[in-house]
Coordinates of C-alpha atoms in Angstrom, one line a residue:
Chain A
X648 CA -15.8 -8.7 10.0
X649 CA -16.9 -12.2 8.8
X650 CA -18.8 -11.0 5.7
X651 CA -15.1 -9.3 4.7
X652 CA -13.4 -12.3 5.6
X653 CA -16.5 -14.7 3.3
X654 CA -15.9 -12.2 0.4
X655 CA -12.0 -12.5 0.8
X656 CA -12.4 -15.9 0.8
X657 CA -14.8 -15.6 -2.6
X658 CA -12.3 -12.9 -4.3
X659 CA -9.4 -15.7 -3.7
X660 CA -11.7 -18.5 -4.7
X661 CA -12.6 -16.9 -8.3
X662 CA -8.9 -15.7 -8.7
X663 CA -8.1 -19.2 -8.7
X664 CA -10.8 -20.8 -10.7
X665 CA -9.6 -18.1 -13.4
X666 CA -6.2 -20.0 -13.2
X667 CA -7.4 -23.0 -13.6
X668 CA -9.6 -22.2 -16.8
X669 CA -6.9 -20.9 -18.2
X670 CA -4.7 -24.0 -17.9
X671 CA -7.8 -26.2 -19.0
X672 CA -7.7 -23.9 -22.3
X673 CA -3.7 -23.9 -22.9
X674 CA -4.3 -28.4 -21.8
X675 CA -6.8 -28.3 -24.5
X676 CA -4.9 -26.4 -27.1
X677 CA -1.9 -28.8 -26.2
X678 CA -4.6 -32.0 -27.2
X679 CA -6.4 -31.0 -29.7
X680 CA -4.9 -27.5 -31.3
X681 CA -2.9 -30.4 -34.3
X682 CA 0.5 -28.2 -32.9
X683 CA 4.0 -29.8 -32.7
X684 CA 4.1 -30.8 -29.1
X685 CA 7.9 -29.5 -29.0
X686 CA 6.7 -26.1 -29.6
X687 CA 3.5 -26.0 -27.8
X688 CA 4.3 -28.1 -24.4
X689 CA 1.8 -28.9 -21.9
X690 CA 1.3 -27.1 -18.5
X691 CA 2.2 -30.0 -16.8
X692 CA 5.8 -30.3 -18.5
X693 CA 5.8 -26.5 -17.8
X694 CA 5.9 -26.5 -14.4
X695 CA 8.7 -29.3 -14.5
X696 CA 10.9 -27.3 -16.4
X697 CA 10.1 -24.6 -14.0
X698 CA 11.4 -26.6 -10.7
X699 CA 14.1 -28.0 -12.2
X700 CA 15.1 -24.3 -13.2
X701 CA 14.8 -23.7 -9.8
X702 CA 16.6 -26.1 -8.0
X703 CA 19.4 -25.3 -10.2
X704 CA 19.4 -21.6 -9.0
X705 CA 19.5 -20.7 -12.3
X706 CA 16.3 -19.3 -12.0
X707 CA 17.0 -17.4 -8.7
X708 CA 20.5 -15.7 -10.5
X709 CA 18.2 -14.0 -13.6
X710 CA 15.8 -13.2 -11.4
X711 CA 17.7 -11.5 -8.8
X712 CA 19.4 -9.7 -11.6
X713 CA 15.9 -8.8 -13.1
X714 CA 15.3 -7.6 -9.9
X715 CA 18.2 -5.6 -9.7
X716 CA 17.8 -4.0 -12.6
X717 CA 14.3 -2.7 -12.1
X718 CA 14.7 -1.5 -9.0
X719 CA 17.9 0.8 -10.1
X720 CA 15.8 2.2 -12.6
X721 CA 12.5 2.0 -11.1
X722 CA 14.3 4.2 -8.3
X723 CA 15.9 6.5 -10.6
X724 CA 12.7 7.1 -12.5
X725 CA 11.1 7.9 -8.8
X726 CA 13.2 10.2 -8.2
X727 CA 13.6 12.1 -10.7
X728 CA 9.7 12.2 -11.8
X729 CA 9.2 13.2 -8.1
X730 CA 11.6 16.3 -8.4
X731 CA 10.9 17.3 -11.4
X732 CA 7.1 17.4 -11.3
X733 CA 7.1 19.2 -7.5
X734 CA 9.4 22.0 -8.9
X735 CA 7.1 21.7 -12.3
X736 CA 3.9 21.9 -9.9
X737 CA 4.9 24.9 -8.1
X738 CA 5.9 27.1 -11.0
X739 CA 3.3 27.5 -13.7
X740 CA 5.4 28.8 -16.6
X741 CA 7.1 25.8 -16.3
X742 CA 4.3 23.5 -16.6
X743 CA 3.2 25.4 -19.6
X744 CA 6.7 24.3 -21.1
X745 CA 6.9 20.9 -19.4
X746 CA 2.9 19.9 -20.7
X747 CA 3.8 19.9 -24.3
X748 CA 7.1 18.4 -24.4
X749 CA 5.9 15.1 -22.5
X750 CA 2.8 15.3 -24.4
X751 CA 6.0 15.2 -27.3
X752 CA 7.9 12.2 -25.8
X753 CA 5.4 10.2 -24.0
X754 CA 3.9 8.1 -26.8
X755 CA 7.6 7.4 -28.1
X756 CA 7.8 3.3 -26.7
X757 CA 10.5 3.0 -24.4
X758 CA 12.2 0.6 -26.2
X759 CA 12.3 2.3 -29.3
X760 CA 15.1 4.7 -27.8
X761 CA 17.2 1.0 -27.1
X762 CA 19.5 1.4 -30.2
X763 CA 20.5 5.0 -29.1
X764 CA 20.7 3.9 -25.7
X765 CA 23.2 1.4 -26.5
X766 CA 25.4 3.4 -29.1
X767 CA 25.7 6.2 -25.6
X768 CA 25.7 3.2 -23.3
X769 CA 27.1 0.4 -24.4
X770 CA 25.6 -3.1 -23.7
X771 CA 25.6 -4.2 -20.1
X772 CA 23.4 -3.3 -17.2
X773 CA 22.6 0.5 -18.8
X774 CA 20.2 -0.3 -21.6
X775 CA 17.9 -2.4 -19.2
X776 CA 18.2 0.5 -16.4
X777 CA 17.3 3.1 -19.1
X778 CA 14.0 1.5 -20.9
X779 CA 12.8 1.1 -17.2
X780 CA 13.6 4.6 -15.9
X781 CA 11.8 5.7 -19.3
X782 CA 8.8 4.0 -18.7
X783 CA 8.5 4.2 -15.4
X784 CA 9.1 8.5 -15.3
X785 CA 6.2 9.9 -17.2
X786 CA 3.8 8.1 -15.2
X787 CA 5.4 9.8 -12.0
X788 CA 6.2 12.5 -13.1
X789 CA 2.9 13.5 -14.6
X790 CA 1.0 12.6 -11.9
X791 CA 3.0 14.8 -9.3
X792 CA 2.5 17.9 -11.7
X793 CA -1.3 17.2 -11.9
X794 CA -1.5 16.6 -8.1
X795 CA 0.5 19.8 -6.8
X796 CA -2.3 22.1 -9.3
X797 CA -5.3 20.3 -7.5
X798 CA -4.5 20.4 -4.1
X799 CA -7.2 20.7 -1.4
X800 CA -7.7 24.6 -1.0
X801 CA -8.6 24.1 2.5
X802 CA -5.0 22.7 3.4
X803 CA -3.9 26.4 2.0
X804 CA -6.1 28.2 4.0
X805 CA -5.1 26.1 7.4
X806 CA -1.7 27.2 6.6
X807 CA -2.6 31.1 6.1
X808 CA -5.0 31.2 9.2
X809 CA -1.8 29.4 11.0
X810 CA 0.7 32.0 9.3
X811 CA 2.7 29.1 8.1
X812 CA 5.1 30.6 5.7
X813 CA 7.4 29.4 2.7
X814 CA 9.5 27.1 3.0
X815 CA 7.2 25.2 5.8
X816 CA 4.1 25.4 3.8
X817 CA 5.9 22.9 1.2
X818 CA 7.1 20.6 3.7
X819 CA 4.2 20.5 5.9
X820 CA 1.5 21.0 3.9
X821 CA 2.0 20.8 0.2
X822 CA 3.9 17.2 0.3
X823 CA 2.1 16.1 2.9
X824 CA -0.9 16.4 1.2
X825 CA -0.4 15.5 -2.8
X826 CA 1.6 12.4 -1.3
X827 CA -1.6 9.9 -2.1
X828 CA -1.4 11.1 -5.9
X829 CA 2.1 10.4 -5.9
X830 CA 1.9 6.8 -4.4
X831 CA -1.0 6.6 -7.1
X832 CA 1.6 7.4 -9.8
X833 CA 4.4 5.3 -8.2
X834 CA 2.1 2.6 -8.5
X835 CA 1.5 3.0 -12.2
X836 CA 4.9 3.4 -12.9
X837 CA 5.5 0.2 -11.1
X838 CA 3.3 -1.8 -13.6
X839 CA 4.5 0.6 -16.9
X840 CA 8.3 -0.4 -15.9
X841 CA 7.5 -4.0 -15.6
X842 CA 6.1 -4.5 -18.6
X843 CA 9.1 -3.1 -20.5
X844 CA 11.9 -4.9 -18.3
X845 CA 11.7 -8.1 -20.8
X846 CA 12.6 -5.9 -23.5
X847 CA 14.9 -4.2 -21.9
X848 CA 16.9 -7.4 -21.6
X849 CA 16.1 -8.7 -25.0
X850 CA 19.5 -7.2 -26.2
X851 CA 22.8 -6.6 -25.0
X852 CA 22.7 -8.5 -21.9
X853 CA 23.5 -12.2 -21.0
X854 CA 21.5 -12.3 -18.0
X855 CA 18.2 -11.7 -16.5
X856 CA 14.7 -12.8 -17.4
X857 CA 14.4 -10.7 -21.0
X858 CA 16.9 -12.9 -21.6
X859 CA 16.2 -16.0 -20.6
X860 CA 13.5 -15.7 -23.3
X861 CA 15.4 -15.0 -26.4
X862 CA 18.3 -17.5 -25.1
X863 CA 15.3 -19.8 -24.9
X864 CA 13.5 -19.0 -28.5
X865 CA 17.1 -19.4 -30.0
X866 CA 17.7 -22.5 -28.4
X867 CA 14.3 -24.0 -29.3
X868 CA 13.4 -24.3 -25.7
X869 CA 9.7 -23.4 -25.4
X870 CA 9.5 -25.3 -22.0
X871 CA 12.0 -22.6 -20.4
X872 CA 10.4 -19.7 -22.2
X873 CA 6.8 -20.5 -21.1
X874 CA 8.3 -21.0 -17.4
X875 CA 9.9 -17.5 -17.4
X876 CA 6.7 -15.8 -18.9
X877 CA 5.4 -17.9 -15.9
X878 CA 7.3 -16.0 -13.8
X879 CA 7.3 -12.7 -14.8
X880 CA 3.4 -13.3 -14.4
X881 CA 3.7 -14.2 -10.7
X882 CA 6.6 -11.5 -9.8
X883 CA 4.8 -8.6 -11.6
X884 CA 1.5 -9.8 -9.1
X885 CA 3.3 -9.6 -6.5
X886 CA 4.8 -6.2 -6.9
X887 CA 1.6 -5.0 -7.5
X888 CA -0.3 -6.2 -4.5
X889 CA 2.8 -5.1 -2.3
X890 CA 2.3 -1.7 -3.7
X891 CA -1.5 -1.5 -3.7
X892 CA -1.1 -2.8 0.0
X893 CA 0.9 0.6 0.9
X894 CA -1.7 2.6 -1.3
X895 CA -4.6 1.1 0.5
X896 CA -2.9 1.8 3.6
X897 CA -2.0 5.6 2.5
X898 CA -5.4 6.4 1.1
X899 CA -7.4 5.3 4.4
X900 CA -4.9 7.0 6.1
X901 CA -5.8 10.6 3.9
X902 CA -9.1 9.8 4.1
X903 CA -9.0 9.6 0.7
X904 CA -12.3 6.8 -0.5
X905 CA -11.2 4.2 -2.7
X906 CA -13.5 1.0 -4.4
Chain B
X109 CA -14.3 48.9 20.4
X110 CA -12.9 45.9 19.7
X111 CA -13.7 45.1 16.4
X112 CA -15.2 48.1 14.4
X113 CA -17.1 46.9 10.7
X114 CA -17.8 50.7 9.2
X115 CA -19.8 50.8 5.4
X116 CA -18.5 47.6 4.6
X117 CA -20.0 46.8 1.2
X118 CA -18.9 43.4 -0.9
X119 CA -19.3 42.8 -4.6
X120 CA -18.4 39.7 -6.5
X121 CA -18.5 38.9 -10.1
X122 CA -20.6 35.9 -11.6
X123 CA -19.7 35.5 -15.2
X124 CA -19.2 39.4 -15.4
X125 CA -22.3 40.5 -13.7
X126 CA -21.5 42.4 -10.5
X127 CA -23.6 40.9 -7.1
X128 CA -23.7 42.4 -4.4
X129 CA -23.1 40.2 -1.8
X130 CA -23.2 42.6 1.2
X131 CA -24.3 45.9 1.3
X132 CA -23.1 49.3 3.7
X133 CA -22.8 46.6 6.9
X134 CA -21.9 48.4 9.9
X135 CA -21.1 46.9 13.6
X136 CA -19.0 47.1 16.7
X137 CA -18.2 43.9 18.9
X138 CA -17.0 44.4 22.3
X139 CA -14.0 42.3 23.7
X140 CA -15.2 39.0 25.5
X141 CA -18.8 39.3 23.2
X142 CA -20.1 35.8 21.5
X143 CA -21.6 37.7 18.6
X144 CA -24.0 35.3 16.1
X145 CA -24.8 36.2 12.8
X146 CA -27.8 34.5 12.0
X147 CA -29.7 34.2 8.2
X148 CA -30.7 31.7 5.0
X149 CA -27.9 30.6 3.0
X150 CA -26.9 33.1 0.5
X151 CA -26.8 36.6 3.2
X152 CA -23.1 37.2 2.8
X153 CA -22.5 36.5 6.5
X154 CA -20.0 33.7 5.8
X155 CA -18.3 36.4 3.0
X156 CA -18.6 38.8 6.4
X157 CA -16.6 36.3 8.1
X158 CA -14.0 35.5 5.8
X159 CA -13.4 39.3 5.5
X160 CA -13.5 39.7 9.8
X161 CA -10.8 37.4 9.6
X162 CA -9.1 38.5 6.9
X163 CA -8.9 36.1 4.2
X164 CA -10.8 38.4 1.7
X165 CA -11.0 42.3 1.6
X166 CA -14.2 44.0 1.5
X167 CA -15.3 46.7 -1.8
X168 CA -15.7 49.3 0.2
X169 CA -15.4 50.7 3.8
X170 CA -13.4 48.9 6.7
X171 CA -13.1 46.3 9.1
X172 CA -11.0 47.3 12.0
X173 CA -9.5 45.2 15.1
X174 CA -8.3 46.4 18.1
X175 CA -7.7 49.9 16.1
X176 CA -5.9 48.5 12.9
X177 CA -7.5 47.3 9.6
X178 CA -7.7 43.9 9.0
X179 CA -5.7 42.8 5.4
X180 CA -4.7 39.6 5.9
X181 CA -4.8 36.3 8.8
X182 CA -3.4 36.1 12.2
X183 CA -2.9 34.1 14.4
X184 CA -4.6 36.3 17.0
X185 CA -7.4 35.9 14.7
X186 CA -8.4 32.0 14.3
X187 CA -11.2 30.9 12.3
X188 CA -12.4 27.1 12.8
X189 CA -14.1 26.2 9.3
X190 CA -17.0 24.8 8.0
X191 CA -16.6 20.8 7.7
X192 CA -13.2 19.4 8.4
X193 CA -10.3 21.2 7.9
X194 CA -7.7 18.7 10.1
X195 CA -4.2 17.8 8.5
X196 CA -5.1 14.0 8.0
X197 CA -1.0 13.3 8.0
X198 CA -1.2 14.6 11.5
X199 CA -2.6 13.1 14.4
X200 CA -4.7 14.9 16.8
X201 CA -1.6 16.1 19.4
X202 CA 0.5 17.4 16.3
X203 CA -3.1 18.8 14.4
X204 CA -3.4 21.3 17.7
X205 CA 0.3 21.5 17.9
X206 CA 0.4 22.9 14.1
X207 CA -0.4 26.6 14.8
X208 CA 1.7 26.9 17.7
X209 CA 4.9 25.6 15.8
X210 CA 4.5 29.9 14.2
X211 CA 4.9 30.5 17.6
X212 CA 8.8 31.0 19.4
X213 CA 8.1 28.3 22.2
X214 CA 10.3 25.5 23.1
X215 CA 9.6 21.9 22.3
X216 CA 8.1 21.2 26.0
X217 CA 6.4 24.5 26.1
X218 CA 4.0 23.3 22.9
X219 CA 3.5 19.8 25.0
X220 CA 2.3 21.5 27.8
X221 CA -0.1 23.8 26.0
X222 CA -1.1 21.0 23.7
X223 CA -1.6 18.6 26.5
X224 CA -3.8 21.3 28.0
X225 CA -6.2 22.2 25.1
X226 CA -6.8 18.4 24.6
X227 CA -7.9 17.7 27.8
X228 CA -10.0 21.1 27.5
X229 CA -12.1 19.0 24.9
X230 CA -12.1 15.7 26.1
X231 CA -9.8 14.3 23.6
X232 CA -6.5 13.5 26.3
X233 CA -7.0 9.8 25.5
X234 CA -7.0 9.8 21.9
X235 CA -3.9 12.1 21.2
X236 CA -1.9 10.1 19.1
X237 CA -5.4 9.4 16.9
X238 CA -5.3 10.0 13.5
X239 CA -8.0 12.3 12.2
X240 CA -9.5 9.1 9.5
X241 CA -9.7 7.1 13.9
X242 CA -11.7 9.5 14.9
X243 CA -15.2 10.2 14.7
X244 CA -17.2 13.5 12.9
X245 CA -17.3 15.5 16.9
X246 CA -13.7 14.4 17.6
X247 CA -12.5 15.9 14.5
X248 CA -14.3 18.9 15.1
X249 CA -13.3 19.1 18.7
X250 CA -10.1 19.1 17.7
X251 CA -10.2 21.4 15.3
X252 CA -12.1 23.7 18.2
X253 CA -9.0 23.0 20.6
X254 CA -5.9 23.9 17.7
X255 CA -7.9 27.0 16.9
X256 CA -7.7 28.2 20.7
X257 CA -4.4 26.4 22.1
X258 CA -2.8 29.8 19.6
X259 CA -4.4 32.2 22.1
X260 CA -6.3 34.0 19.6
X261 CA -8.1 37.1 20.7
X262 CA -11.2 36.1 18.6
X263 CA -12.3 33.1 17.2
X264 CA -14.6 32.9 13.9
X265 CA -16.6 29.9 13.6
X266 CA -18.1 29.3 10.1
X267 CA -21.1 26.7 11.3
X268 CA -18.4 24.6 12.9
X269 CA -21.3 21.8 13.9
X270 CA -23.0 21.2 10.1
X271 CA -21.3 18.2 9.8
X272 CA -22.5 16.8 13.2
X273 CA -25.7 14.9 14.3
X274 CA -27.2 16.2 17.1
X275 CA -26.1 14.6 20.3
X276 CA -23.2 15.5 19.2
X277 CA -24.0 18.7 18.2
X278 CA -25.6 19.3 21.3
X279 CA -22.4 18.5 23.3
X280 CA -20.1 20.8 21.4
X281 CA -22.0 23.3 21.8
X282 CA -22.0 23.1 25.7
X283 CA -18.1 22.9 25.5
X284 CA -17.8 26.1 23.5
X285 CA -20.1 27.9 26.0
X286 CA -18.2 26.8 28.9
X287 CA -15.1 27.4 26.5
X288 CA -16.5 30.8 26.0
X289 CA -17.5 31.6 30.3
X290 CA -13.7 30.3 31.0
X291 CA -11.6 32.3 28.6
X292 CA -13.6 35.5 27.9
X293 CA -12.6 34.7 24.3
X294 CA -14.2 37.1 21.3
X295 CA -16.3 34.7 19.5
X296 CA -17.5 35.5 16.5
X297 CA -20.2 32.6 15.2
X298 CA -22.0 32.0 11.8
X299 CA -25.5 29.3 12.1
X300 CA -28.6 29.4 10.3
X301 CA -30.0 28.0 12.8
X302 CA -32.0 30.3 15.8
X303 CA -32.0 27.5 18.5
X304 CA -28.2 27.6 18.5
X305 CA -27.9 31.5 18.2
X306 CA -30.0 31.8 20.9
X307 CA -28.1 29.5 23.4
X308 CA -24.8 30.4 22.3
X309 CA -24.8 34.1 21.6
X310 CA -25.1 36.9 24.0
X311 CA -26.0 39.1 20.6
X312 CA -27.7 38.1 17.7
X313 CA -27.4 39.8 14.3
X314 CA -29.5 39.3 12.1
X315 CA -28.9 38.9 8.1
X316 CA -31.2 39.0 5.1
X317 CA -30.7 38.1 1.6
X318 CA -30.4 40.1 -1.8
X319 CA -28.3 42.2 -1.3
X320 CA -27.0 40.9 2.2
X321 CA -27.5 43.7 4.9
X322 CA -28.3 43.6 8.6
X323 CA -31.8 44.2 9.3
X324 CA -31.6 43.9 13.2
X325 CA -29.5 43.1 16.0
X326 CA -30.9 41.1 19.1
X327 CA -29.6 40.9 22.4
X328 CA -30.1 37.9 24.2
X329 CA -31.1 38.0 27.7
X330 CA -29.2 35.1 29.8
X331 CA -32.3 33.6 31.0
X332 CA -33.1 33.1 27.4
X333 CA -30.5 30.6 27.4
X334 CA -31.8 28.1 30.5
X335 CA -34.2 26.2 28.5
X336 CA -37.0 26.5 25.6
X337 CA -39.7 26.9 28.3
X338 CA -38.0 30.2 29.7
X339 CA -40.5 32.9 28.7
X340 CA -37.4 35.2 27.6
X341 CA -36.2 32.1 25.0
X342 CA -39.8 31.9 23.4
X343 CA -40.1 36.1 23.1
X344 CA -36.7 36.2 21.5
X345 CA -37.9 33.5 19.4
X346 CA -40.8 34.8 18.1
X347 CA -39.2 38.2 17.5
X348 CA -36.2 36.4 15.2
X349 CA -39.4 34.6 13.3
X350 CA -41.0 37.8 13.0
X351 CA -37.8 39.7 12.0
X352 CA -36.8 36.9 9.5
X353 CA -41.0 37.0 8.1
X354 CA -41.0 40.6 7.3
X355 CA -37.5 41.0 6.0
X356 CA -37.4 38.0 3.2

């Protein structure tokens, strides 16, 4: 119990010092790097920009739109990757078909479909929602297909010695017991879609945090657009280790070894 | 008879050269018998098994229970597995409760009966456990107690206690005995090892290797079972050694 608790400790310790390199460098850069101080600010001016955005609540209002945004799509992509890849899983013609085709699509960026998105779509809301739900599907998607072929053969033979028959095996066997692999994929959806939400909101829209950084790179504002990469840093860490939490937490439960 | 195994005969392929795993096997269990089949690995009595309890058919001949042939599982045929084979989504009450949910009882009717079976192994207090809570004899007892809360007629046990160290093992072992005295259940058991045939088994049948056939069947005197200083336990002891010497 203590030694976790010491390397806890440790694992927080070096997480930090890693910060704080980092802002030695960027400090350094700032001093001695010969750039224009109005394009290159220093950290400390950084994080004044960044209150000051946030006392305003101007922060909070792209954020929560961000937010909104991601989760919409983020959902949507669940969903439908979820869906798709049981029904996928279950019937192997299909995956035969299904295997090629996102083999097809998957290396196509997200964004890359924005203009087409946007001539169907219009600008507003939709084109955000859409490069999200796009990057966020293959990953879930493909990893339900992959875990309903390789589940545990002994689950199957539970439910024969138990004569548990169609539709039950599904429900309480099937699902049940691909569920880790789909968390898995959630969670690399998760991190896929988040890295795309900027450009998602690089066009079209007039709020969120995409756009906070063009609205600050065409207003010459690098103090604002270092603060928001600042905190799409911080809110894509947090996601992440909310996530992994629930993974950790689903894997022990499966008995499934992870680290 | 109970169970009647007549010129059953298994043949697998390994990369399209025919082995025969088992070869012109023939047997009758009686209902209420805790039949071993004993052997090294590699003597088709876990393929016998899985075809007993229908999971896998044989070449040739015929495995027949109570008069009909065996094609596919039942539920009045359980078979507890080798390692762990508990729903890790389920805790312990609903793991037991899983085969009776087949069954046409009421909600409080599987409660009862599930509530029974766990106290049968011990395990009352650790109900709403989850399999990953529990230790390596836990699992296994629980596995032990879904297997019989069905009411199976027989009960195949592919070396249910490999996984287990020995106090544990030991343990177990006394349970399914008692298990075994209480119920009159058809138990039909797969070990390599001859300390546990002996003390668990009322016949022993012996298997050897290349192809996998029968080469004797033993039965086991009850005094055999009181302890390894019984003269009975250390004749039937030597005769497995010497049966297992001459036959490999």
């Amino acid at each position: 119990m203590k030694k976790t608790v010491i390397k806890a400790l440790f694992k927080i310790l070096y997480a930090l010092g890693a910060v704080l390199i980092l802002l030695m460098f960027w400090q350094l850069v700032v001093m001695f790097g010969g750039f224009n101080q109005a394009l290159l600010p220093p950290p400390l001016y950084v994080f004044q920009t960044l209150g000051d955005m946030i006392k305003s609540g101007e922060l909070l209002l792209h954020v929560q739109i961000s937010l909104y945004r991601f989760f919409v799509g983020y959902s949507l992509a669940v969903a439908a990757g979820l869906t798709l890849g049981l029904i996928v899983g279950q019937i192997a013609f299909l995956s035969k078909l299904v295997d090629p085709l996102t083999q097809l699509l998957r290396p196509i960026a997200p964004v890359a479909w924005m203009p087409f998105i946007v001539l169907l779509f219009g600008i507003g809301d939709m084109p955000a929602i859409m490069i999200i739900f796009i990057a966020a599907f293959y990953p879930v998607l493909l990893s339900t297909i992959s875990a309903s072929k390789k589940i545990d053969k002994t689950y199957l033979r539970v439910a024969r010695t138990f004569e548990i028959k169609q539709p039950q095996v599904f429900f309480k066997i099937i699902l049940p017991a691909i569920f880790p692999y789909i968390a898995n994929g959630m969670h690399l959806g998760l991190g896929t879609a988040w890295v795309f939400l900027v450009a998602g909101e690089m066009m079209g829209v007039r709020s969120g945090l995409g756009f906070l950084i063009m609205d600050s790179r065409n207003n010459m504002q690098p103090q604002v657009l270092l603060s928001t990469i600042c905190v799409i840093a911080v809110l894509g860490l947090i996601l992440d280790k909310i996530v992994s939490f629930f993974e950790f937490r689903i894997n022990r439960h499966w008995g499934i070894q992870s680290e | 008879m109970f169970i009647e195994i007549e010129g059953v005969s298994k043949q697998f392929l390994h990369d399209k050269i025919p082995i025969l795993a088992l070869q012109n096997i023939n047997l009758s269990v009686e209902k209420g018998e805790f039949i071993c089949f004993l052997g090294p690995s590699g003597c088709g009595k876990t393929t016998l098994l899985n075809m007993m309890a229908g999971y896998d058919k044989p070449t040739t001949g015929e495995i027949r229970i109570s008069g009909s042939i065996v094609n596919a599982p039942s539920l009045k045929r359980v078979t507890v597995f080798q390692g762990y084979d508990l729903l890790p989504w389920r805790t312990a009450r609903k793991n037991i409760e899983l085969g009776l949910e087949s069954l046409k009882l009421s909600k409080s009717e599987r409660k009862t009966v599930v509530s029974e079976y766990l106290d049968m192994v011990g395990l009352t207090d650790f109900a709403n456990h989850f399999p990953y809570e529990m230790s390596g004899g836990m699992r296994q007892r629980v596995s032990i107690a879904r297997a019989l809360a069905t009411n199976p007629e027989v009960i195949f046990m592919d070396e249910p206690f490999s996984a287990l160290d020995l106090i544990t093992r030991l343990s177990i072992q006394k349970s399914i005995l008692n298990l075994w005295r209480e119920n009159k259940k058809t138990i039909v058991f797969v070990s390599h090892i001859i300390e546990e045939a002996i003390l668990l088994a009322n016949r022993i049948v012996i298997f050897s290797p290349y192809p996998g056939r029968i080469v004797r069947i033993i039965d086991v005197p009850p005094n055999a079972k009181k302890g390894d200083n019984m003269p009975e336990y250390k004749k039937i002891k030597d005769e497995i050694h010497h049966v297992c010497e001459i036959s490999l």
